[in-house]
Amino acid sequence: MVLSPHLTRSRIACLLSALAIIGSAQSVAVRWTSIPASQSGISWRHENGKSADRHLPETVGAGVAIFDYDGDGWMDIFFVNSGPADFYKPPIALRHALYRNNHDGTFRDVTARAGLTGTGGFGMGAAAADYDGDGHTDLLVTQYGENRLFRNNGDGTFADVTRTAGIAGQGWWTSAVWFDYDRDGKLDLFIANYVDYRKDLVKLCFDMNLKVSAYCVPRMFSPTASRLYHNEGNGTFQDVSQATGIATYAGKAFGAVATDINGDGWADLFVASDMAPNALFLNHEGRRFEDIGLASGVAYSEAGEPRSGMGVDAVDYDGDGRQDLFVANIDQQYFALYRNRGDLQFTEEPGQVRRDTRLLSGWGLKFFDMDNDGDADLLLANGHPDDMIARRMPSVTYAEPLLLFENREGTFINVSAAAGPVFQQRWNARGLAIGDLDNDGDSDVVIGINGGAPLVLRNETGNRRNWVGIRLRPRRSNPAAEGAVIQWTTAHGTWRRLRTGGGSFLSSHDSRELLGLGQDSSARIEVKWPTGQVTRQDAVKAGQYVEIAEPLP
């Protein structure tokens, strides 16, 4: 359990002692079930375009998005596929896939009706948000090639507005983050750019020991600048990458998350880079960003080396009121949990997460409350990018296991062995999205598999503890309520959660918030909106989704 940082030390000690007794008698071991296509109706598979030439983009996809595209209160799923590129011509037409939730544990393919069939590029990831504030969730698809922005028409269809919106441009775009960096009430857009990769620039690599073609390592390619687009409020965006300082950082960007590392109310940006220093962009009141990654201790490993940063997330995992950071790396480099010490300084924490990830390569990941006890647990999706890695390094495998860590009073414990058969198998996992697919009060998982069928994991036991789900309805703040602080209090404690933007890898999560109540049957909920206004609801009963609206001025 994560306690309010405002409790005194003596009260914390007494409360923890009491809760240890309660928790030991009411512990919930969360198990997951992998739902086969025959039950879910999801028959789509990712095509990675693997070829004898071994082009690097083959190794990166696929992303997923969980969002309610038709506004019926049930989460739908979008899967990103590859497509035509300068190095790849699909033998058959490929398509992304949108599956509508049938409210009974099954899904129906509505891709064609929604107008989302064509890829128009080699797809990477997805980011869903209501960027124009009309009440309908829109969809951005990042690609190797040119991004695609789809506006939700509100009638079950989408319109491609990429050109008119002003975000067109060639690159190798990966993760994207919708967030309100200048607090004007509109969602702006950060898009991570990986490396300068074009077929006419690529020199094919060869493994002399194995006598086969090989994937070229990222250090062979030049870094590129990511993009920040300001939402103009009229359906268009202005590129402010140079003006804000984002473009001064040339990295090899994969994952990104918007969070507030110093508690000043302005969204900062943590960006993972592959064999280049990670960036931590400090937001100076919406005017400019300053990269403090090196000074804060998150740019390099403890040995001063750049690592292969891929998936990222941010959360206050230890309840001290400060946002901590996490980044997944490739094998031999360890995944990094950075504890926020305050004063813009972070410390890389040891522990089971670091120990158990030494031989793994991490992509999609998420902090979320899997068992509704109020604190943030951690799920990691892994898989090596090189399908020949076992021939080079016998201790490392191409397909890798998922990892699940339970947060026990600020310490992460590996509980994968007890989480179900799916955690005993190995996968070439990439994107990961979290959402309550069956509206039963616990978080389910969708994972993109590179070159294969996705995983849909149902949380079987997380809702044995009580919960309240909330749908935030901003009226003056940005439509995603990014930057809002949610606080809920029960008879046994107080928890806080900052609503971040982005996170994971190439993926987008359920926009609702699940608040764990433990064994308590009600909670007092307070939302502090980005505008500074506060909404309070007392005695909210467990076991339901409720809407919380921002007050009008």
Coordinates of C-alpha atoms in Angstrom, one line a residue:
M1 CA 0.0 0.0 0.0
V2 CA 1.2 3.5 -0.8
L3 CA 0.4 6.0 1.9
S4 CA -0.1 9.8 1.8
P5 CA 3.3 11.5 2.1
H6 CA 1.6 13.9 4.6
L7 CA 1.2 11.2 7.3
T8 CA 3.6 11.5 10.2
R9 CA 6.2 8.8 10.7
S10 CA 4.6 7.5 13.8
R11 CA 1.2 7.2 12.2
I12 CA 2.8 5.5 9.2
A13 CA 4.5 2.9 11.4
C14 CA 1.2 2.2 13.3
L15 CA -0.8 2.0 10.1
L16 CA 1.6 -0.3 8.3
S17 CA 1.7 -2.6 11.3
A18 CA -2.1 -2.9 11.3
L19 CA -2.2 -3.3 7.5
A20 CA 0.4 -6.0 7.5
I21 CA -1.9 -8.1 9.6
I22 CA -4.9 -7.3 7.4
G23 CA -3.0 -7.8 4.2
S24 CA -1.5 -11.2 5.2
A25 CA -5.0 -12.6 5.7
Q26 CA -6.5 -11.1 2.5
S27 CA -3.7 -11.3 0.0
V28 CA -4.8 -11.7 -3.6
A29 CA -2.6 -13.7 -6.0
V30 CA -3.6 -12.3 -9.4
R31 CA -3.8 -14.8 -12.2
W32 CA -4.2 -14.1 -15.9
T33 CA -5.8 -16.1 -18.7
S34 CA -4.7 -15.8 -22.3
I35 CA -7.9 -15.6 -24.4
P36 CA -7.5 -17.6 -27.7
A37 CA -8.8 -16.2 -31.0
S38 CA -11.5 -18.8 -31.1
Q39 CA -13.0 -17.2 -28.0
S40 CA -12.2 -13.5 -28.5
G41 CA -12.9 -13.3 -32.2
I42 CA -9.6 -11.5 -32.8
S43 CA -8.1 -13.3 -35.8
W44 CA -5.7 -10.6 -37.0
R45 CA -1.9 -11.2 -37.0
H46 CA 1.0 -8.8 -37.3
E47 CA 3.2 -9.1 -40.4
N48 CA 6.8 -7.9 -39.7
G49 CA 8.0 -8.1 -43.3
K50 CA 11.0 -10.1 -42.4
S51 CA 13.4 -10.6 -45.3
A52 CA 16.8 -12.0 -46.1
D53 CA 18.1 -8.4 -46.2
R54 CA 17.2 -8.0 -42.5
H55 CA 16.1 -4.4 -42.4
L56 CA 15.9 -3.0 -38.8
P57 CA 12.3 -1.8 -38.9
E58 CA 11.2 -5.5 -39.2
T59 CA 12.2 -5.9 -35.5
V60 CA 10.3 -3.1 -33.9
G61 CA 6.5 -3.4 -34.3
A62 CA 3.7 -3.9 -33.3
G63 CA 1.8 -1.3 -31.2
V64 CA -1.7 -1.6 -29.8
A65 CA -4.3 0.9 -28.5
I66 CA -7.2 0.3 -26.1
F67 CA -9.8 3.0 -26.4
D68 CA -13.6 3.5 -26.7
Y69 CA -14.0 4.5 -30.3
D70 CA -17.8 4.5 -30.4
G71 CA -18.5 5.9 -27.0
D72 CA -20.6 3.0 -25.7
G73 CA -18.6 2.7 -22.4
W74 CA -16.7 -0.5 -23.5
M75 CA -13.1 -0.6 -24.5
D76 CA -12.2 -1.5 -28.2
I77 CA -8.8 -2.6 -29.5
F78 CA -6.7 -1.2 -32.4
F79 CA -3.8 -3.2 -33.8
V80 CA -1.0 -1.6 -35.9
N81 CA 0.4 -3.5 -38.9
S82 CA 3.4 -3.0 -41.1
G83 CA 2.9 -2.1 -44.8
P84 CA 4.7 -0.8 -47.9
A85 CA 8.0 0.9 -47.5
D86 CA 11.2 1.6 -49.5
F87 CA 12.6 -1.7 -48.3
Y88 CA 9.4 -3.8 -48.3
K89 CA 6.7 -4.6 -50.8
P90 CA 4.0 -6.8 -49.2
P91 CA 2.9 -9.7 -51.4
I92 CA -0.7 -9.0 -50.3
A93 CA -2.3 -5.8 -49.1
L94 CA -1.8 -5.5 -45.3
R95 CA -4.1 -3.7 -42.9
H96 CA -4.4 -2.4 -39.4
A97 CA -7.3 -3.8 -37.4
L98 CA -10.0 -2.2 -35.2
Y99 CA -12.1 -4.6 -33.1
R100 CA -15.3 -3.5 -31.5
N101 CA -16.1 -4.8 -28.0
N102 CA -19.3 -6.9 -28.1
H103 CA -19.8 -6.5 -24.3
D104 CA -19.7 -10.3 -23.8
G105 CA -15.9 -11.1 -23.9
T106 CA -15.8 -11.2 -27.7
F107 CA -14.8 -8.6 -30.4
R108 CA -15.9 -7.9 -33.9
D109 CA -13.7 -6.6 -36.8
V110 CA -15.0 -3.2 -37.8
T111 CA -11.9 -2.0 -39.6
A112 CA -13.4 -1.6 -43.1
R113 CA -16.5 0.2 -41.8
A114 CA -14.4 2.5 -39.7
G115 CA -12.2 3.4 -42.7
L116 CA -8.9 2.3 -41.2
T117 CA -7.9 -0.6 -43.5
G118 CA -5.1 1.0 -45.5
T119 CA -1.7 1.3 -43.8
G120 CA 0.0 3.8 -46.1
G121 CA 3.4 3.0 -44.6
F122 CA 5.2 0.6 -42.4
G123 CA 3.2 0.9 -39.2
M124 CA 4.8 1.2 -35.7
G125 CA 2.5 2.5 -32.9
A126 CA -0.8 4.2 -32.0
A127 CA -1.9 6.9 -29.6
A128 CA -5.6 7.6 -29.0
A129 CA -7.0 10.9 -27.6
D130 CA -9.7 13.4 -28.3
Y131 CA -7.4 16.0 -29.7
D132 CA -10.2 18.4 -30.9
G133 CA -12.3 18.2 -27.8
D134 CA -15.5 17.1 -29.6
G135 CA -16.1 14.1 -27.3
H136 CA -14.9 11.5 -29.7
T137 CA -11.5 9.7 -29.4
D138 CA -9.3 10.2 -32.3
L139 CA -6.3 8.1 -33.4
L140 CA -2.7 8.7 -34.4
V141 CA -0.8 5.9 -36.1
T142 CA 3.0 6.3 -36.2
Q143 CA 5.0 4.8 -39.0
Y144 CA 8.2 4.3 -40.7
G145 CA 7.4 6.7 -43.5
E146 CA 4.6 9.2 -42.8
N147 CA 2.3 9.4 -39.7
R148 CA -1.4 9.2 -40.1
L149 CA -3.9 11.2 -38.0
F150 CA -7.5 9.9 -38.1
R151 CA -10.3 12.1 -36.8
N152 CA -13.2 10.3 -35.2
N153 CA -16.4 11.4 -37.0
G154 CA -18.6 10.3 -34.2
D155 CA -20.6 7.8 -36.3
G156 CA -18.3 4.8 -36.2
T157 CA -16.0 6.1 -39.0
F158 CA -12.7 8.0 -39.1
A159 CA -11.3 10.6 -41.6
D160 CA -7.7 10.8 -42.5
V161 CA -6.8 14.5 -41.7
T162 CA -3.0 14.1 -41.7
R163 CA -2.4 16.7 -44.4
T164 CA -4.8 19.4 -43.2
A165 CA -3.6 18.9 -39.6
G166 CA 0.0 19.7 -40.5
I167 CA 1.8 16.8 -39.0
A168 CA 2.9 15.1 -42.3
G169 CA 6.6 14.4 -42.8
Q170 CA 8.9 11.5 -43.5
G171 CA 10.8 9.7 -40.7
W172 CA 11.0 6.6 -38.6
W173 CA 8.3 7.6 -36.0
T174 CA 7.8 5.4 -33.0
S175 CA 6.0 6.3 -29.8
A176 CA 3.7 9.4 -29.5
V177 CA 2.4 11.3 -26.5
W178 CA -0.7 13.5 -26.3
F179 CA -0.3 16.1 -23.5
D180 CA -0.9 19.8 -22.8
Y181 CA 2.6 21.2 -22.4
D182 CA 1.5 24.9 -22.2
R183 CA -1.7 24.4 -20.2
D184 CA -3.9 26.1 -22.7
G185 CA -6.6 23.4 -22.4
K186 CA -5.7 21.7 -25.7
L187 CA -3.8 18.5 -26.4
D188 CA -0.4 18.9 -28.0
L189 CA 1.5 16.1 -29.6
F190 CA 5.0 14.8 -29.1
I191 CA 6.2 12.2 -31.7
A192 CA 9.5 10.3 -31.1
N193 CA 11.8 9.9 -34.1
Y194 CA 14.2 7.0 -34.1
V195 CA 17.2 7.0 -36.6
D196 CA 17.9 8.2 -40.1
Y197 CA 17.1 5.0 -41.9
R198 CA 16.4 4.8 -45.7
K199 CA 17.0 2.0 -48.0
D200 CA 19.4 4.0 -50.1
L201 CA 21.5 4.8 -47.0
V202 CA 21.6 1.3 -45.5
K203 CA 24.6 -0.9 -45.8
L204 CA 23.6 -4.5 -45.3
C205 CA 25.4 -6.1 -42.4
F206 CA 26.9 -9.6 -42.3
D207 CA 27.8 -11.8 -39.4
M208 CA 31.3 -13.3 -40.2
N209 CA 31.1 -16.0 -37.5
L210 CA 27.6 -17.3 -38.5
K211 CA 28.2 -16.5 -42.2
V212 CA 24.7 -15.0 -42.6
S213 CA 23.2 -11.6 -43.1
A214 CA 22.5 -9.7 -39.8
Y215 CA 20.6 -6.8 -38.5
C216 CA 22.8 -3.7 -38.3
V217 CA 23.2 -2.3 -34.8
P218 CA 21.6 1.1 -34.1
R219 CA 24.9 2.8 -33.5
M220 CA 25.5 2.6 -37.3
F221 CA 22.7 5.1 -37.9
S222 CA 22.6 8.8 -37.3
P223 CA 20.3 10.1 -34.5
T224 CA 17.3 12.3 -35.4
A225 CA 15.3 15.0 -33.8
S226 CA 11.8 14.3 -32.5
R227 CA 8.9 16.6 -33.0
L228 CA 6.6 18.7 -30.8
Y229 CA 3.4 20.0 -32.3
H230 CA 1.3 22.7 -30.7
N231 CA -2.5 22.3 -31.0
E232 CA -3.8 25.5 -32.6
G233 CA -7.4 24.7 -31.6
N234 CA -8.8 24.7 -35.2
G235 CA -7.9 21.2 -36.2
T236 CA -4.3 22.1 -37.1
F237 CA -0.9 21.8 -35.4
Q238 CA 2.2 24.0 -35.5
D239 CA 5.6 22.5 -35.4
V240 CA 7.3 24.1 -32.3
S241 CA 10.2 21.7 -32.0
Q242 CA 12.8 24.3 -32.6
A243 CA 11.1 27.1 -30.6
T244 CA 10.7 25.0 -27.5
G245 CA 14.1 23.3 -27.6
I246 CA 12.9 19.8 -28.3
A247 CA 14.7 19.7 -31.6
T248 CA 18.0 20.5 -30.0
Y249 CA 18.2 16.9 -28.8
A250 CA 19.1 14.4 -31.5
G251 CA 18.5 11.0 -30.1
K252 CA 17.3 7.6 -31.2
A253 CA 13.9 7.8 -29.5
F254 CA 11.6 4.9 -28.8
G255 CA 9.4 5.3 -25.7
A256 CA 8.1 8.5 -24.2
V257 CA 6.0 9.6 -21.2
A258 CA 4.7 13.0 -20.0
T259 CA 4.8 13.5 -16.3
D260 CA 5.6 16.2 -13.7
I261 CA 8.9 15.4 -12.1
N262 CA 9.2 18.5 -9.8
G263 CA 5.5 19.0 -8.9
D264 CA 5.2 22.4 -10.4
G265 CA 2.1 21.6 -12.4
W266 CA 3.9 21.7 -15.8
A267 CA 4.2 18.4 -17.8
D268 CA 7.8 17.3 -18.3
L269 CA 8.8 14.6 -20.9
F270 CA 11.0 11.5 -20.4
V271 CA 12.3 10.0 -23.6
A272 CA 14.1 6.7 -24.0
S273 CA 16.8 6.4 -26.6
D274 CA 18.5 3.4 -28.2
M275 CA 22.2 3.5 -27.8
A276 CA 22.0 7.3 -27.2
P277 CA 21.5 9.2 -23.9
N278 CA 17.9 9.3 -22.6
A279 CA 16.4 12.7 -22.5
L280 CA 14.5 14.3 -19.6
F281 CA 12.9 17.5 -20.8
L282 CA 12.1 19.9 -18.0
N283 CA 9.2 22.1 -18.9
H284 CA 9.8 25.8 -18.2
E285 CA 6.2 26.9 -17.9
G286 CA 5.2 26.0 -21.4
R287 CA 7.8 28.3 -23.0
R288 CA 10.7 26.0 -23.5
F289 CA 12.1 22.6 -22.6
E290 CA 15.5 21.9 -21.1
D291 CA 17.1 18.5 -21.4
I292 CA 18.4 17.7 -17.8
G293 CA 18.9 13.9 -18.5
L294 CA 22.6 14.0 -17.8
A295 CA 22.4 16.3 -14.7
S296 CA 19.5 14.3 -13.2
G297 CA 21.1 10.9 -13.6
V298 CA 18.8 9.2 -16.1
A299 CA 20.7 9.7 -19.4
Y300 CA 23.3 7.0 -19.0
S301 CA 24.0 3.8 -17.1
E302 CA 25.8 3.9 -13.8
A303 CA 29.0 3.2 -15.8
G304 CA 28.4 6.2 -18.0
E305 CA 27.4 4.3 -21.1
P306 CA 24.3 4.9 -23.2
R307 CA 21.8 2.0 -23.0
S308 CA 19.2 0.6 -25.4
G309 CA 16.2 2.5 -24.0
M310 CA 12.9 1.2 -25.3
G311 CA 9.7 1.2 -23.2
V312 CA 9.2 3.8 -20.4
D313 CA 6.7 4.8 -17.8
A314 CA 6.3 7.1 -14.8
V315 CA 4.6 6.7 -11.4
D316 CA 5.0 7.5 -7.7
Y317 CA 5.7 3.9 -6.8
D318 CA 6.9 4.6 -3.2
G319 CA 4.3 7.1 -2.1
D320 CA 6.7 10.0 -1.4
G321 CA 4.8 12.4 -3.6
R322 CA 7.4 12.4 -6.4
Q323 CA 7.1 10.9 -9.8
D324 CA 9.6 8.1 -10.4
L325 CA 10.8 6.8 -13.8
F326 CA 11.3 3.5 -15.5
V327 CA 13.0 2.4 -18.7
A328 CA 13.5 -1.0 -20.2
N329 CA 16.7 -1.9 -22.0
I330 CA 18.2 -4.7 -24.0
D331 CA 19.8 -7.8 -22.5
Q332 CA 23.0 -7.4 -20.4
Q333 CA 22.1 -3.8 -19.6
Y334 CA 19.4 -4.2 -16.9
F335 CA 16.1 -2.4 -16.8
A336 CA 16.3 0.8 -14.8
L337 CA 14.0 2.0 -12.0
Y338 CA 14.8 5.6 -11.2
R339 CA 13.6 6.8 -7.8
N340 CA 13.0 10.6 -7.7
R341 CA 15.0 12.0 -4.8
G342 CA 13.7 15.5 -5.3
D343 CA 15.8 18.6 -6.5
L344 CA 15.7 17.1 -10.0
Q345 CA 17.9 14.1 -9.0
F346 CA 17.2 10.4 -9.6
T347 CA 18.8 7.3 -8.2
E348 CA 18.8 3.9 -10.1
E349 CA 17.4 1.4 -7.6
P350 CA 18.6 -2.2 -7.2
G351 CA 16.2 -5.0 -6.5
Q352 CA 14.4 -7.9 -8.2
V353 CA 13.5 -5.9 -11.3
R354 CA 17.1 -5.1 -12.0
R355 CA 18.2 -8.7 -11.2
D356 CA 15.6 -10.5 -13.1
T357 CA 15.9 -8.5 -16.3
R358 CA 19.6 -9.0 -17.0
L359 CA 19.0 -11.5 -19.9
L360 CA 15.9 -9.8 -21.3
S361 CA 15.0 -7.1 -23.7
G362 CA 12.0 -5.0 -22.7
W363 CA 9.5 -3.1 -24.8
G364 CA 5.9 -2.4 -23.7
L365 CA 5.4 -1.9 -20.0
K366 CA 3.1 -0.3 -17.5
F367 CA 2.7 0.6 -13.9
F368 CA -0.9 -0.2 -12.8
D369 CA -2.8 -1.6 -9.8
M370 CA -3.3 -5.2 -10.8
D371 CA -4.9 -6.3 -7.5
N372 CA -6.8 -3.2 -6.4
D373 CA -4.8 -2.6 -3.2
G374 CA -4.1 1.0 -4.2
D375 CA -0.5 0.9 -5.3
A376 CA 1.2 0.5 -8.6
D377 CA 2.5 -2.9 -9.8
L378 CA 4.5 -3.4 -12.9
L379 CA 4.1 -5.6 -16.0
L380 CA 6.9 -6.0 -18.6
A381 CA 6.6 -7.3 -22.2
N382 CA 9.9 -8.7 -23.5
G383 CA 11.5 -10.2 -26.6
H384 CA 14.9 -9.9 -28.3
P385 CA 15.0 -8.0 -31.6
D386 CA 17.4 -10.5 -33.2
D387 CA 16.0 -13.9 -34.1
M388 CA 19.6 -15.3 -34.2
I389 CA 20.7 -14.1 -30.8
A390 CA 20.7 -17.6 -29.3
R391 CA 23.3 -18.7 -31.8
R392 CA 25.5 -15.8 -30.7
M393 CA 24.7 -15.8 -27.0
P394 CA 23.3 -19.1 -25.8
S395 CA 22.1 -17.6 -22.5
V396 CA 19.8 -15.2 -24.4
T397 CA 16.7 -16.2 -26.3
Y398 CA 14.7 -14.6 -29.1
A399 CA 11.3 -15.2 -27.5
E400 CA 11.2 -14.2 -23.8
P401 CA 8.8 -14.4 -20.9
L402 CA 6.5 -11.7 -19.6
L403 CA 7.4 -10.5 -16.1
L404 CA 5.0 -9.3 -13.4
F405 CA 6.1 -7.5 -10.3
E406 CA 3.9 -6.8 -7.3
N407 CA 4.5 -3.6 -5.4
R408 CA 4.7 -4.4 -1.7
E409 CA 5.1 -1.2 0.2
G410 CA 7.5 0.3 -2.3
T411 CA 9.4 -2.9 -3.1
F412 CA 8.8 -4.9 -6.3
I413 CA 8.5 -8.6 -5.9
N414 CA 8.5 -10.9 -8.9
V415 CA 5.2 -12.9 -8.9
S416 CA 5.4 -14.1 -12.5
A417 CA 5.5 -17.8 -11.4
A418 CA 2.1 -17.6 -9.8
A419 CA 0.4 -15.4 -12.4
G420 CA -0.8 -18.1 -14.8
P421 CA 0.5 -20.4 -17.6
V422 CA 1.0 -17.5 -20.0
F423 CA 3.9 -16.3 -17.9
Q424 CA 5.6 -19.6 -18.3
Q425 CA 5.7 -19.2 -22.1
R426 CA 7.9 -17.1 -24.3
W427 CA 6.9 -14.4 -26.7
N428 CA 8.4 -11.9 -29.1
A429 CA 6.4 -9.1 -27.5
R430 CA 6.5 -5.4 -28.3
G431 CA 3.6 -3.0 -27.6
L432 CA 1.5 -3.3 -24.4
A433 CA -1.7 -1.6 -23.4
I434 CA -3.7 -1.8 -20.2
G435 CA -7.5 -1.6 -19.9
D436 CA -10.6 -3.0 -18.3
L437 CA -12.0 -4.9 -21.4
D438 CA -14.9 -6.6 -19.6
N439 CA -15.8 -3.7 -17.2
D440 CA -15.5 -6.0 -14.2
G441 CA -13.2 -3.6 -12.2
D442 CA -9.7 -5.0 -12.9
S443 CA -7.2 -4.3 -15.6
D444 CA -6.8 -6.6 -18.6
V445 CA -3.8 -6.5 -21.0
V446 CA -3.3 -6.5 -24.8
I447 CA 0.2 -7.2 -26.1
G448 CA 1.4 -6.9 -29.7
I449 CA 3.6 -9.8 -30.9
N450 CA 6.1 -9.0 -33.6
G451 CA 5.2 -11.3 -36.6
G452 CA 2.4 -13.1 -34.8
A453 CA -1.0 -13.0 -33.2
P454 CA -1.6 -10.6 -30.3
L455 CA -2.0 -11.7 -26.7
V456 CA -5.3 -10.8 -24.9
L457 CA -4.9 -11.4 -21.2
R458 CA -7.9 -11.4 -18.9
N459 CA -7.3 -10.5 -15.2
E460 CA -9.1 -13.3 -13.4
T461 CA -8.7 -12.3 -9.7
G462 CA -7.8 -8.6 -9.4
N463 CA -11.3 -7.5 -8.6
R464 CA -11.5 -9.7 -5.5
R465 CA -10.6 -6.5 -3.8
N466 CA -12.9 -3.5 -4.0
W467 CA -12.6 -0.8 -6.6
V468 CA -14.1 2.4 -8.1
G469 CA -13.6 3.3 -11.8
I470 CA -13.7 6.9 -12.8
R471 CA -14.3 8.6 -16.1
L472 CA -12.9 12.2 -16.0
R473 CA -14.9 14.9 -17.8
P474 CA -12.8 18.0 -18.3
R475 CA -14.6 21.3 -19.1
R476 CA -11.7 23.7 -19.1
S477 CA -8.7 21.4 -18.9
N478 CA -7.3 19.4 -21.8
P479 CA -9.7 16.7 -23.0
A480 CA -7.5 13.8 -21.6
A481 CA -7.3 15.5 -18.2
E482 CA -3.5 14.9 -18.5
G483 CA -1.9 16.5 -15.4
A484 CA -4.8 16.0 -13.1
V485 CA -4.1 14.6 -9.6
I486 CA -6.5 12.0 -8.3
Q487 CA -6.7 11.4 -4.5
W488 CA -8.8 8.8 -2.9
T489 CA -9.3 8.0 0.8
T490 CA -10.8 5.0 2.5
A491 CA -10.8 3.9 6.2
H492 CA -7.3 2.5 5.8
G493 CA -5.4 5.1 3.9
T494 CA -5.0 7.8 1.3
W495 CA -3.5 7.4 -2.2
R496 CA -2.6 9.8 -4.9
R497 CA -2.1 9.3 -8.7
L498 CA -0.9 11.8 -11.3
R499 CA -2.6 11.4 -14.7
T500 CA 0.3 11.0 -17.1
G501 CA 0.5 11.0 -20.9
G502 CA 1.9 8.2 -23.1
G503 CA 4.2 5.6 -21.6
S504 CA 4.7 2.0 -22.5
F505 CA 6.0 1.4 -26.1
L506 CA 4.1 2.2 -29.3
S507 CA 0.8 1.8 -27.4
S508 CA -2.1 3.6 -25.8
H509 CA -4.1 2.7 -22.7
D510 CA -7.7 2.8 -21.4
S511 CA -8.4 6.4 -20.5
R512 CA -10.4 5.5 -17.4
E513 CA -8.8 5.3 -13.9
L514 CA -9.3 2.3 -11.7
L515 CA -8.9 3.1 -8.0
G516 CA -8.1 0.2 -5.7
L517 CA -10.0 0.3 -2.3
G518 CA -8.7 -2.9 -0.8
Q519 CA -11.4 -4.3 1.6
D520 CA -13.1 -1.0 2.0
S521 CA -16.6 -0.5 0.5
S522 CA -16.4 3.2 -0.3
A523 CA -14.0 6.1 -0.9
R524 CA -13.8 9.9 -0.8
I525 CA -12.5 11.0 -4.2
E526 CA -10.8 14.3 -4.9
V527 CA -9.6 15.4 -8.4
K528 CA -7.4 18.5 -8.7
W529 CA -7.7 19.5 -12.4
P530 CA -4.8 21.1 -14.4
T531 CA -6.7 24.4 -14.1
G532 CA -6.4 24.3 -10.3
Q533 CA -10.0 23.6 -9.7
V534 CA -11.0 20.7 -7.4
T535 CA -13.9 18.3 -7.6
R536 CA -14.8 16.2 -4.5
Q537 CA -17.2 13.3 -4.1
D538 CA -17.8 11.7 -0.8
A539 CA -18.8 8.1 0.1
V540 CA -18.5 6.8 -3.5
K541 CA -19.6 3.2 -3.3
A542 CA -17.3 0.4 -4.6
G543 CA -18.0 -1.8 -7.6
Q544 CA -19.0 0.9 -10.1
Y545 CA -17.8 3.3 -12.8
V546 CA -18.6 7.0 -12.1
E547 CA -18.1 10.2 -14.0
I548 CA -16.3 13.1 -12.3
A549 CA -16.7 16.4 -14.0
E550 CA -14.5 19.5 -13.8
P551 CA -16.4 22.5 -12.2
L552 CA -17.4 25.3 -14.6
P553 CA -15.9 28.7 -13.8

